[in-house]
PDB file of C-alpha atoms and ligand atoms in Angstrom:
ATOM      1  CA  MET A  21      58.421  42.563  25.098  1.00  0.00           C
ATOM      2  CA  ASP A  22      60.720  39.944  23.608  1.00  0.00           C
ATOM      3  CA  THR A  23      58.698  36.987  22.288  1.00  0.00           C
ATOM      4  CA  ALA A  24      57.641  36.564  18.654  1.00  0.00           C
ATOM      5  CA  SER A  25      54.037  37.509  19.441  1.00  0.00           C
ATOM      6  CA  ASN A  26      55.241  40.636  21.171  1.00  0.00           C
ATOM      7  CA  GLN A  27      56.843  41.697  17.886  1.00  0.00           C
ATOM      8  CA  ALA A  28      53.305  41.814  16.508  1.00  0.00           C
ATOM      9  CA  LEU A  29      52.102  43.783  19.549  1.00  0.00           C
ATOM     10  CA  ARG A  30      54.981  46.221  19.189  1.00  0.00           C
ATOM     11  CA  ARG A  31      53.858  46.867  15.609  1.00  0.00           C
ATOM     12  CA  ALA A  32      50.267  47.207  16.888  1.00  0.00           C
ATOM     13  CA  LEU A  33      51.295  49.931  19.357  1.00  0.00           C
ATOM     14  CA  ASP A  34      52.388  52.075  16.406  1.00  0.00           C
ATOM     15  CA  LEU A  35      48.837  51.884  15.012  1.00  0.00           C
ATOM     16  CA  LEU A  36      47.049  53.153  18.128  1.00  0.00           C
ATOM     17  CA  ILE A  37      45.448  56.574  18.552  1.00  0.00           C
ATOM     18  CA  ASP A  38      46.637  56.774  22.130  1.00  0.00           C
ATOM     19  CA  PRO A  39      49.363  54.196  22.857  1.00  0.00           C
ATOM     20  CA  PRO A  40      49.678  53.389  26.588  1.00  0.00           C
ATOM     21  CA  VAL A  41      52.846  54.590  28.308  1.00  0.00           C
ATOM     22  CA  ASP A  42      53.203  51.248  30.089  1.00  0.00           C
ATOM     23  CA  PRO A  43      51.463  48.641  27.855  1.00  0.00           C
ATOM     24  CA  ASP A  44      50.003  45.598  29.656  1.00  0.00           C
ATOM     25  CA  THR A  45      51.028  42.548  27.599  1.00  0.00           C
ATOM     26  CA  SER A  46      51.382  40.260  30.641  1.00  0.00           C
ATOM     27  CA  LYS A  47      48.838  37.752  29.295  1.00  0.00           C
ATOM     28  CA  GLY A  48      50.274  37.626  25.782  1.00  0.00           C
ATOM     29  CA  TYR A  49      47.743  40.115  24.401  1.00  0.00           C
ATOM     30  CA  LEU A  50      47.732  43.881  24.681  1.00  0.00           C
ATOM     31  CA  ASP A  51      45.078  44.734  27.261  1.00  0.00           C
ATOM     32  CA  LEU A  52      43.510  48.119  26.543  1.00  0.00           C
ATOM     33  CA  LEU A  53      40.418  47.511  28.712  1.00  0.00           C
ATOM     34  CA  GLY A  54      42.196  47.137  32.049  1.00  0.00           C
ATOM     35  CA  ALA A  55      40.826  50.506  33.150  1.00  0.00           C
ATOM     36  CA  GLY A  56      37.320  49.631  31.887  1.00  0.00           C
ATOM     37  CA  SER A  57      35.351  51.092  29.003  1.00  0.00           C
ATOM     38  CA  ASP A  58      32.449  53.476  28.634  1.00  0.00           C
ATOM     39  CA  ALA A  59      31.044  51.475  25.680  1.00  0.00           C
ATOM     40  CA  PRO A  60      27.582  49.890  26.107  1.00  0.00           C
ATOM     41  CA  LYS A  61      27.707  46.298  27.430  1.00  0.00           C
ATOM     42  CA  ASN A  62      25.869  43.149  26.411  1.00  0.00           C
ATOM     43  CA  SER A  63      24.734  41.442  29.633  1.00  0.00           C
ATOM     44  CA  GLY A  64      23.001  38.504  27.875  1.00  0.00           C
ATOM     45  CA  THR A  65      23.694  34.825  28.507  1.00  0.00           C
ATOM     46  CA  ILE A  66      25.463  34.186  25.197  1.00  0.00           C
ATOM     47  CA  GLN A  67      28.164  36.839  25.677  1.00  0.00           C
ATOM     48  CA  LYS A  68      28.545  35.726  29.338  1.00  0.00           C
ATOM     49  CA  TRP A  69      29.150  32.247  27.965  1.00  0.00           C
ATOM     50  CA  TRP A  70      31.775  33.461  25.429  1.00  0.00           C
ATOM     51  CA  ALA A  71      33.429  35.356  28.292  1.00  0.00           C
ATOM     52  CA  SER A  72      33.820  32.162  30.363  1.00  0.00           C
ATOM     53  CA  PRO A  73      36.633  29.570  30.094  1.00  0.00           C
ATOM     54  CA  VAL A  74      34.224  26.664  29.466  1.00  0.00           C
ATOM     55  CA  GLY A  75      32.083  28.581  26.953  1.00  0.00           C
ATOM     56  CA  SER A  76      35.109  29.791  24.999  1.00  0.00           C
ATOM     57  CA  MET A  77      36.536  26.255  24.906  1.00  0.00           C
ATOM     58  CA  LEU A  78      33.244  24.802  23.611  1.00  0.00           C
ATOM     59  CA  TYR A  79      32.912  27.606  21.050  1.00  0.00           C
ATOM     60  CA  ASP A  80      36.471  26.999  19.854  1.00  0.00           C
ATOM     61  CA  ARG A  81      35.757  23.306  19.190  1.00  0.00           C
ATOM     62  CA  ALA A  82      32.376  23.956  17.579  1.00  0.00           C
ATOM     63  CA  GLN A  83      33.655  26.645  15.209  1.00  0.00           C
ATOM     64  CA  LEU A  84      36.485  24.419  13.960  1.00  0.00           C
ATOM     65  CA  LEU A  85      33.960  21.732  13.017  1.00  0.00           C
ATOM     66  CA  ASN A  86      31.549  24.303  11.567  1.00  0.00           C
ATOM     67  CA  ARG A  87      34.184  25.823   9.333  1.00  0.00           C
ATOM     68  CA  ARG A  88      35.276  22.397   8.135  1.00  0.00           C
ATOM     69  CA  LEU A  89      31.695  21.461   7.206  1.00  0.00           C
ATOM     70  CA  LEU A  90      30.116  24.773   6.166  1.00  0.00           C
ATOM     71  CA  ALA A  91      31.921  26.868   3.557  1.00  0.00           C
ATOM     72  CA  VAL A  92      29.673  29.858   4.348  1.00  0.00           C
ATOM     73  CA  THR A  93      31.264  30.192   7.802  1.00  0.00           C
ATOM     74  CA  ARG A  94      34.781  30.678   6.323  1.00  0.00           C
ATOM     75  CA  PRO A  95      36.139  34.206   5.764  1.00  0.00           C
ATOM     76  CA  PRO A  96      36.307  35.457   2.127  1.00  0.00           C
ATOM     77  CA  VAL A  97      40.097  35.702   2.279  1.00  0.00           C
ATOM     78  CA  ASP A  98      40.637  35.909  -1.495  1.00  0.00           C
ATOM     79  CA  TRP A  99      37.929  38.535  -1.959  1.00  0.00           C
ATOM     80  CA  LEU A 100      39.465  40.720   0.768  1.00  0.00           C
ATOM     81  CA  ASN A 101      42.402  41.073  -1.626  1.00  0.00           C
ATOM     82  CA  ILE A 102      44.962  41.551   1.139  1.00  0.00           C
ATOM     83  CA  PRO A 103      48.196  42.970  -0.300  1.00  0.00           C
ATOM     84  CA  SER A 104      51.513  41.308   0.445  1.00  0.00           C
ATOM     85  CA  GLY A 105      52.809  42.924   3.646  1.00  0.00           C
ATOM     86  CA  GLY A 106      49.338  44.292   4.421  1.00  0.00           C
ATOM     87  CA  VAL A 107      47.837  44.952   7.841  1.00  0.00           C
ATOM     88  CA  VAL A 108      44.496  43.277   8.600  1.00  0.00           C
ATOM     89  CA  LEU A 109      41.962  43.624  11.431  1.00  0.00           C
ATOM     90  CA  ASP A 110      39.718  40.794  12.689  1.00  0.00           C
ATOM     91  CA  VAL A 111      37.000  42.285  14.906  1.00  0.00           C
ATOM     92  CA  GLY A 112      35.701  39.944  17.637  1.00  0.00           C
ATOM     93  CA  SER A 113      38.435  37.438  16.858  1.00  0.00           C
ATOM     94  CA  GLY A 114      37.386  34.779  19.415  1.00  0.00           C
ATOM     95  CA  PRO A 115      39.791  31.792  19.297  1.00  0.00           C
ATOM     96  CA  GLY A 116      41.896  33.566  16.676  1.00  0.00           C
ATOM     97  CA  ASN A 117      42.136  30.980  13.884  1.00  0.00           C
ATOM     98  CA  VAL A 118      40.492  33.346  11.382  1.00  0.00           C
ATOM     99  CA  THR A 119      42.963  36.082  12.402  1.00  0.00           C
ATOM    100  CA  ALA A 120      45.816  33.645  11.677  1.00  0.00           C
ATOM    101  CA  ALA A 121      44.337  32.766   8.256  1.00  0.00           C
ATOM    102  CA  LEU A 122      44.202  36.483   7.418  1.00  0.00           C
ATOM    103  CA  ALA A 123      47.855  36.860   8.472  1.00  0.00           C
ATOM    104  CA  ARG A 124      48.883  34.025   6.161  1.00  0.00           C
ATOM    105  CA  ALA A 125      47.187  35.838   3.277  1.00  0.00           C
ATOM    106  CA  ALA A 126      49.208  38.972   4.115  1.00  0.00           C
ATOM    107  CA  GLY A 127      52.509  37.117   3.638  1.00  0.00           C
ATOM    108  CA  LEU A 128      55.707  37.117   5.649  1.00  0.00           C
ATOM    109  CA  ASP A 129      55.822  40.875   6.211  1.00  0.00           C
ATOM    110  CA  GLY A 130      52.098  41.176   6.890  1.00  0.00           C
ATOM    111  CA  LEU A 131      50.334  41.646  10.211  1.00  0.00           C
ATOM    112  CA  ALA A 132      46.894  40.539  11.396  1.00  0.00           C
ATOM    113  CA  LEU A 133      45.438  41.854  14.643  1.00  0.00           C
ATOM    114  CA  GLY A 134      42.457  40.331  16.400  1.00  0.00           C
ATOM    115  CA  ILE A 135      40.475  42.334  18.940  1.00  0.00           C
ATOM    116  CA  ASP A 136      38.026  40.872  21.437  1.00  0.00           C
ATOM    117  CA  ILE A 137      36.578  41.740  24.849  1.00  0.00           C
ATOM    118  CA  SER A 138      36.612  38.190  26.245  1.00  0.00           C
ATOM    119  CA  GLU A 139      39.735  37.332  28.244  1.00  0.00           C
ATOM    120  CA  PRO A 140      39.248  33.531  27.966  1.00  0.00           C
ATOM    121  CA  MET A 141      38.809  33.845  24.170  1.00  0.00           C
ATOM    122  CA  LEU A 142      41.948  35.987  23.967  1.00  0.00           C
ATOM    123  CA  ALA A 143      43.871  33.488  26.122  1.00  0.00           C
ATOM    124  CA  ARG A 144      42.904  30.682  23.712  1.00  0.00           C
ATOM    125  CA  ALA A 145      43.827  32.831  20.707  1.00  0.00           C
ATOM    126  CA  VAL A 146      47.238  33.707  22.159  1.00  0.00           C
ATOM    127  CA  ALA A 147      48.012  30.066  23.059  1.00  0.00           C
ATOM    128  CA  ALA A 148      47.027  28.755  19.624  1.00  0.00           C
ATOM    129  CA  GLU A 149      47.816  31.486  17.122  1.00  0.00           C
ATOM    130  CA  ALA A 150      49.918  34.420  18.367  1.00  0.00           C
ATOM    131  CA  GLY A 151      53.204  34.906  16.541  1.00  0.00           C
ATOM    132  CA  ARG A 152      55.402  37.348  14.676  1.00  0.00           C
ATOM    133  CA  GLN A 153      52.561  38.300  12.302  1.00  0.00           C
ATOM    134  CA  VAL A 154      49.543  37.648  14.557  1.00  0.00           C
ATOM    135  CA  GLY A 155      48.697  39.717  17.631  1.00  0.00           C
ATOM    136  CA  PHE A 156      45.670  40.046  19.880  1.00  0.00           C
ATOM    137  CA  ILE A 157      44.289  43.061  21.705  1.00  0.00           C
ATOM    138  CA  ARG A 158      41.613  43.361  24.367  1.00  0.00           C
ATOM    139  CA  ALA A 159      39.472  46.195  23.072  1.00  0.00           C
ATOM    140  CA  ASP A 160      35.819  46.961  22.360  1.00  0.00           C
ATOM    141  CA  ALA A 161      34.591  46.961  18.750  1.00  0.00           C
ATOM    142  CA  GLN A 162      32.427  50.011  19.531  1.00  0.00           C
ATOM    143  CA  ARG A 163      35.572  52.085  20.288  1.00  0.00           C
ATOM    144  CA  LEU A 164      38.376  50.787  18.111  1.00  0.00           C
ATOM    145  CA  PRO A 165      41.700  52.084  19.454  1.00  0.00           C
ATOM    146  CA  PHE A 166      43.322  52.442  16.013  1.00  0.00           C
ATOM    147  CA  ARG A 167      44.077  55.516  13.956  1.00  0.00           C
ATOM    148  CA  ASP A 168      41.960  56.335  10.876  1.00  0.00           C
ATOM    149  CA  GLU A 169      42.747  54.491   7.642  1.00  0.00           C
ATOM    150  CA  THR A 170      45.136  51.975   9.180  1.00  0.00           C
ATOM    151  CA  PHE A 171      44.063  48.579   7.787  1.00  0.00           C
ATOM    152  CA  ASP A 172      44.272  46.970   4.344  1.00  0.00           C
ATOM    153  CA  ALA A 173      41.256  44.769   5.137  1.00  0.00           C
ATOM    154  CA  VAL A 174      38.709  44.391   7.943  1.00  0.00           C
ATOM    155  CA  ASN A 175      36.825  41.192   8.739  1.00  0.00           C
ATOM    156  CA  SER A 176      34.260  40.371  11.428  1.00  0.00           C
ATOM    157  CA  ILE A 177      32.470  37.040  11.805  1.00  0.00           C
ATOM    158  CA  ALA A 178      29.451  36.422  14.054  1.00  0.00           C
ATOM    159  CA  VAL A 179      30.131  39.372  16.362  1.00  0.00           C
ATOM    160  CA  LEU A 180      27.789  42.259  15.506  1.00  0.00           C
ATOM    161  CA  GLN A 181      24.767  40.378  16.866  1.00  0.00           C
ATOM    162  CA  LEU A 182      26.345  40.637  20.343  1.00  0.00           C
ATOM    163  CA  ILE A 183      27.222  44.329  20.176  1.00  0.00           C
ATOM    164  CA  PRO A 184      24.742  46.779  21.750  1.00  0.00           C
ATOM    165  CA  ASP A 185      25.643  49.578  19.294  1.00  0.00           C
ATOM    166  CA  ALA A 186      26.272  47.685  16.046  1.00  0.00           C
ATOM    167  CA  ASP A 187      26.116  50.943  14.030  1.00  0.00           C
ATOM    168  CA  ALA A 188      28.994  52.367  16.069  1.00  0.00           C
ATOM    169  CA  ALA A 189      31.045  49.194  15.554  1.00  0.00           C
ATOM    170  CA  LEU A 190      30.462  49.262  11.767  1.00  0.00           C
ATOM    171  CA  SER A 191      31.318  52.933  11.599  1.00  0.00           C
ATOM    172  CA  GLU A 192      34.542  52.241  13.518  1.00  0.00           C
ATOM    173  CA  MET A 193      35.463  49.379  11.163  1.00  0.00           C
ATOM    174  CA  VAL A 194      35.018  51.665   8.144  1.00  0.00           C
ATOM    175  CA  ARG A 195      36.928  54.506   9.857  1.00  0.00           C
ATOM    176  CA  VAL A 196      40.042  52.352  10.320  1.00  0.00           C
ATOM    177  CA  LEU A 197      39.914  50.887   6.774  1.00  0.00           C
ATOM    178  CA  ARG A 198      42.222  52.430   4.157  1.00  0.00           C
ATOM    179  CA  PRO A 199      40.661  53.980   1.026  1.00  0.00           C
ATOM    180  CA  GLY A 200      40.212  51.453  -1.773  1.00  0.00           C
ATOM    181  CA  ARG A 201      40.360  48.517   0.651  1.00  0.00           C
ATOM    182  CA  ARG A 202      37.675  45.949   1.527  1.00  0.00           C
ATOM    183  CA  ILE A 203      35.558  44.908   4.505  1.00  0.00           C
ATOM    184  CA  ALA A 204      33.490  41.744   5.061  1.00  0.00           C
ATOM    185  CA  VAL A 205      31.167  40.985   7.977  1.00  0.00           C
ATOM    186  CA  MET A 206      29.067  37.934   8.738  1.00  0.00           C
ATOM    187  CA  VAL A 207      25.854  38.255  10.765  1.00  0.00           C
ATOM    188  CA  PRO A 208      22.798  36.177  11.597  1.00  0.00           C
ATOM    189  CA  THR A 209      19.681  37.454   9.836  1.00  0.00           C
ATOM    190  CA  VAL A 210      16.077  37.043  10.867  1.00  0.00           C
ATOM    191  CA  GLY A 211      15.631  33.303  10.944  1.00  0.00           C
ATOM    192  CA  ARG A 212      12.884  30.835  11.526  1.00  0.00           C
ATOM    193  CA  GLY A 213      12.605  27.994  13.981  1.00  0.00           C
ATOM    194  CA  PRO A 214      14.965  27.261  16.865  1.00  0.00           C
ATOM    195  CA  VAL A 215      17.639  29.756  15.742  1.00  0.00           C
ATOM    196  CA  ARG A 216      15.318  32.591  16.830  1.00  0.00           C
ATOM    197  CA  LEU A 217      15.599  31.366  20.430  1.00  0.00           C
ATOM    198  CA  LEU A 218      19.129  32.798  20.464  1.00  0.00           C
ATOM    199  CA  SER A 219      17.611  36.269  20.786  1.00  0.00           C
ATOM    200  CA  LYS A 220      16.585  35.319  24.332  1.00  0.00           C
ATOM    201  CA  GLY A 221      20.302  34.994  25.125  1.00  0.00           C
ATOM    202  CA  GLY A 222      21.082  38.577  24.140  1.00  0.00           C
ATOM    203  CA  ALA A 223      21.983  38.048  20.471  1.00  0.00           C
ATOM    204  CA  ARG A 224      20.071  40.052  17.900  1.00  0.00           C
ATOM    205  CA  PHE A 225      19.142  39.232  14.329  1.00  0.00           C
ATOM    206  CA  PHE A 226      19.482  41.654  11.446  1.00  0.00           C
ATOM    207  CA  GLY A 227      16.989  42.353   8.668  1.00  0.00           C
ATOM    208  CA  GLN A 228      18.013  41.177   5.173  1.00  0.00           C
ATOM    209  CA  ASP A 229      18.994  44.711   4.045  1.00  0.00           C
ATOM    210  CA  GLU A 230      20.003  46.200   7.388  1.00  0.00           C
ATOM    211  CA  ILE A 231      23.801  45.847   7.246  1.00  0.00           C
ATOM    212  CA  GLY A 232      23.923  46.512   3.485  1.00  0.00           C
ATOM    213  CA  ASP A 233      22.027  49.772   4.045  1.00  0.00           C
ATOM    214  CA  ILE A 234      24.426  50.799   6.833  1.00  0.00           C
ATOM    215  CA  PHE A 235      27.403  50.043   4.553  1.00  0.00           C
ATOM    216  CA  GLU A 236      25.910  52.317   1.887  1.00  0.00           C
ATOM    217  CA  GLU A 237      25.174  55.063   4.439  1.00  0.00           C
ATOM    218  CA  LEU A 238      28.825  54.831   5.504  1.00  0.00           C
ATOM    219  CA  GLY A 239      29.790  55.506   1.887  1.00  0.00           C
ATOM    220  CA  LEU A 240      31.032  52.038   0.928  1.00  0.00           C
ATOM    221  CA  LEU A 241      30.973  50.993  -2.719  1.00  0.00           C
ATOM    222  CA  ARG A 242      30.321  47.606  -4.357  1.00  0.00           C
ATOM    223  CA  VAL A 243      28.109  46.573  -1.432  1.00  0.00           C
ATOM    224  CA  ARG A 244      27.134  42.906  -1.818  1.00  0.00           C
ATOM    225  CA  THR A 245      25.106  40.606   0.419  1.00  0.00           C
ATOM    226  CA  LYS A 246      24.929  36.839   0.266  1.00  0.00           C
ATOM    227  CA  SER A 247      22.596  34.826   2.502  1.00  0.00           C
ATOM    228  CA  VAL A 248      22.633  31.114   3.179  1.00  0.00           C
ATOM    229  CA  GLY A 249      19.840  30.230   5.586  1.00  0.00           C
ATOM    230  CA  ALA A 250      20.110  32.596   8.545  1.00  0.00           C
ATOM    231  CA  ILE A 251      23.780  33.435   7.826  1.00  0.00           C
ATOM    232  CA  GLN A 252      24.530  36.576   5.836  1.00  0.00           C
ATOM    233  CA  TRP A 253      27.813  37.948   4.496  1.00  0.00           C
ATOM    234  CA  VAL A 254      27.957  41.637   3.672  1.00  0.00           C
ATOM    235  CA  ARG A 255      30.962  43.003   1.761  1.00  0.00           C
ATOM    236  CA  GLY A 256      31.955  46.456   0.620  1.00  0.00           C
ATOM    237  CA  GLN A 257      34.854  48.617  -0.527  1.00  0.00           C
ATOM    238  CA  LYS A 258      35.896  52.012   0.795  1.00  0.00           C
ATOM    239  CA  PRO A 259      36.095  54.673  -1.938  1.00  0.00           C
TER     240      PRO A 259
HETATM  241  C1  SAM B1736      30.558  33.977  18.188  1.00  0.00           C
HETATM  242  S1  SAM B1736      32.146  34.544  18.640  1.00  0.00           S
HETATM  243  C2  SAM B1736      32.934  34.710  17.042  1.00  0.00           C
HETATM  244  C3  SAM B1736      34.430  34.607  17.139  1.00  0.00           C
HETATM  245  C4  SAM B1736      35.187  34.637  15.802  1.00  0.00           C
HETATM  246  N1  SAM B1736      34.879  35.827  15.036  1.00  0.00           N
HETATM  247  C5  SAM B1736      34.920  33.405  14.990  1.00  0.00           C
HETATM  248  O1  SAM B1736      34.294  33.513  13.934  1.00  0.00           O
HETATM  249  O2  SAM B1736      35.312  32.331  15.420  1.00  0.00           O
HETATM  250  C6  SAM B1736      31.827  36.241  19.051  1.00  0.00           C
HETATM  251  C7  SAM B1736      33.030  36.940  19.646  1.00  0.00           C
HETATM  252  O3  SAM B1736      32.746  38.352  19.691  1.00  0.00           O
HETATM  253  C8  SAM B1736      33.298  38.867  20.888  1.00  0.00           C
HETATM  254  N2  SAM B1736      32.662  40.152  21.217  1.00  0.00           N
HETATM  255  C9  SAM B1736      31.410  40.362  21.682  1.00  0.00           C
HETATM  256  N3  SAM B1736      31.191  41.665  21.895  1.00  0.00           N
HETATM  257  C10 SAM B1736      32.324  42.310  21.538  1.00  0.00           C
HETATM  258  C11 SAM B1736      32.717  43.682  21.528  1.00  0.00           C
HETATM  259  N4  SAM B1736      31.890  44.642  21.947  1.00  0.00           N
HETATM  260  N5  SAM B1736      33.960  43.991  21.112  1.00  0.00           N
HETATM  261  C12 SAM B1736      34.820  43.017  20.711  1.00  0.00           C
HETATM  262  N6  SAM B1736      34.504  41.687  20.701  1.00  0.00           N
HETATM  263  C13 SAM B1736      33.265  41.348  21.108  1.00  0.00           C
HETATM  264  C14 SAM B1736      33.025  37.755  21.893  1.00  0.00           C
HETATM  265  O4  SAM B1736      33.791  37.891  23.063  1.00  0.00           O
HETATM  266  C15 SAM B1736      33.346  36.516  21.071  1.00  0.00           C
HETATM  267  O5  SAM B1736      34.699  36.141  21.166  1.00  0.00           O
END
C-alpha cells in the first residue's frame, strides 16, 4: 500500500470491526466482499444496471448533469457540519464525486470513505476521486464493517430504495455515527406518473413519513424532512 489513495485505505483499516489480515486493495479500493456476504440481495434490473460497466458509466454522466441542474440532488454539506479533520461516510457512493465533496469539507486532515457493492461503480470512483483523503470500500450497507461511533457525519443519496433491508442499513448508519453528529439521506418517495415504473426494476418508494419515523425510532433528534417532487431528504442528529 504506497499510493496516496492507499493512505486513505490504511486509515480506513483502523476503523474496521474486523480488519482483514491480508487486505485486498488490488483494484484501488478495499474489497471486503471478496468472500461474499450473507446480506439480502437486490436482484432487480436497476441494481443489475448499476453493477454493470455501461450502466455505471451512464449513471455517472447523468448524475453530474442532474446535480448541476437540480439543487435538491446535491448533498447538504454545510448542514452536516463536518468538523475540520473529521471522518465522513458516504453510503452507496456510486461514482464517488459526493464522497470527494464531503472530504473537501473535512479539510486537509479529514477523511471521507465511500462504500458500495458495485465493482464498476467503485472502479469509476477510484479512477476519478480516490486520494489521500478519499477512499473507497466494497461493502454492503446492511452490514457496515465499521466500529460503533466512528464517523463525524453520514450521508447516503439515492441508495436505500435499492436495499432489501433498508431498516438494517439505516440502523447501521446510526450505529457508526458519533454522538452529537449528523446524518442525511435522500430517497425517492411515493410518486405519480412514469417515476412509479421504476418499482418494476426493483427500486422501492418510501412513504412521506417512513424514513423520518425510522430516524425517530432509532433515537435521532432534530429529525427534518424536505420533499421536492418525488425526492425526499431526511436529516437527523444523534443525541
Ligand atoms: C443511484 S446510485 C447513487 C450513487 C451515489 N450515492 C450518487 O448519489 O451519485 C445507487 C448506488 O447504491 C449502490 N448500492 C445498492 N445497494 C447497495 C448496498 N446494499 N450496499 C452498498 N451500496 C449499494 C449501487 O451499487 C449504486 O452505486
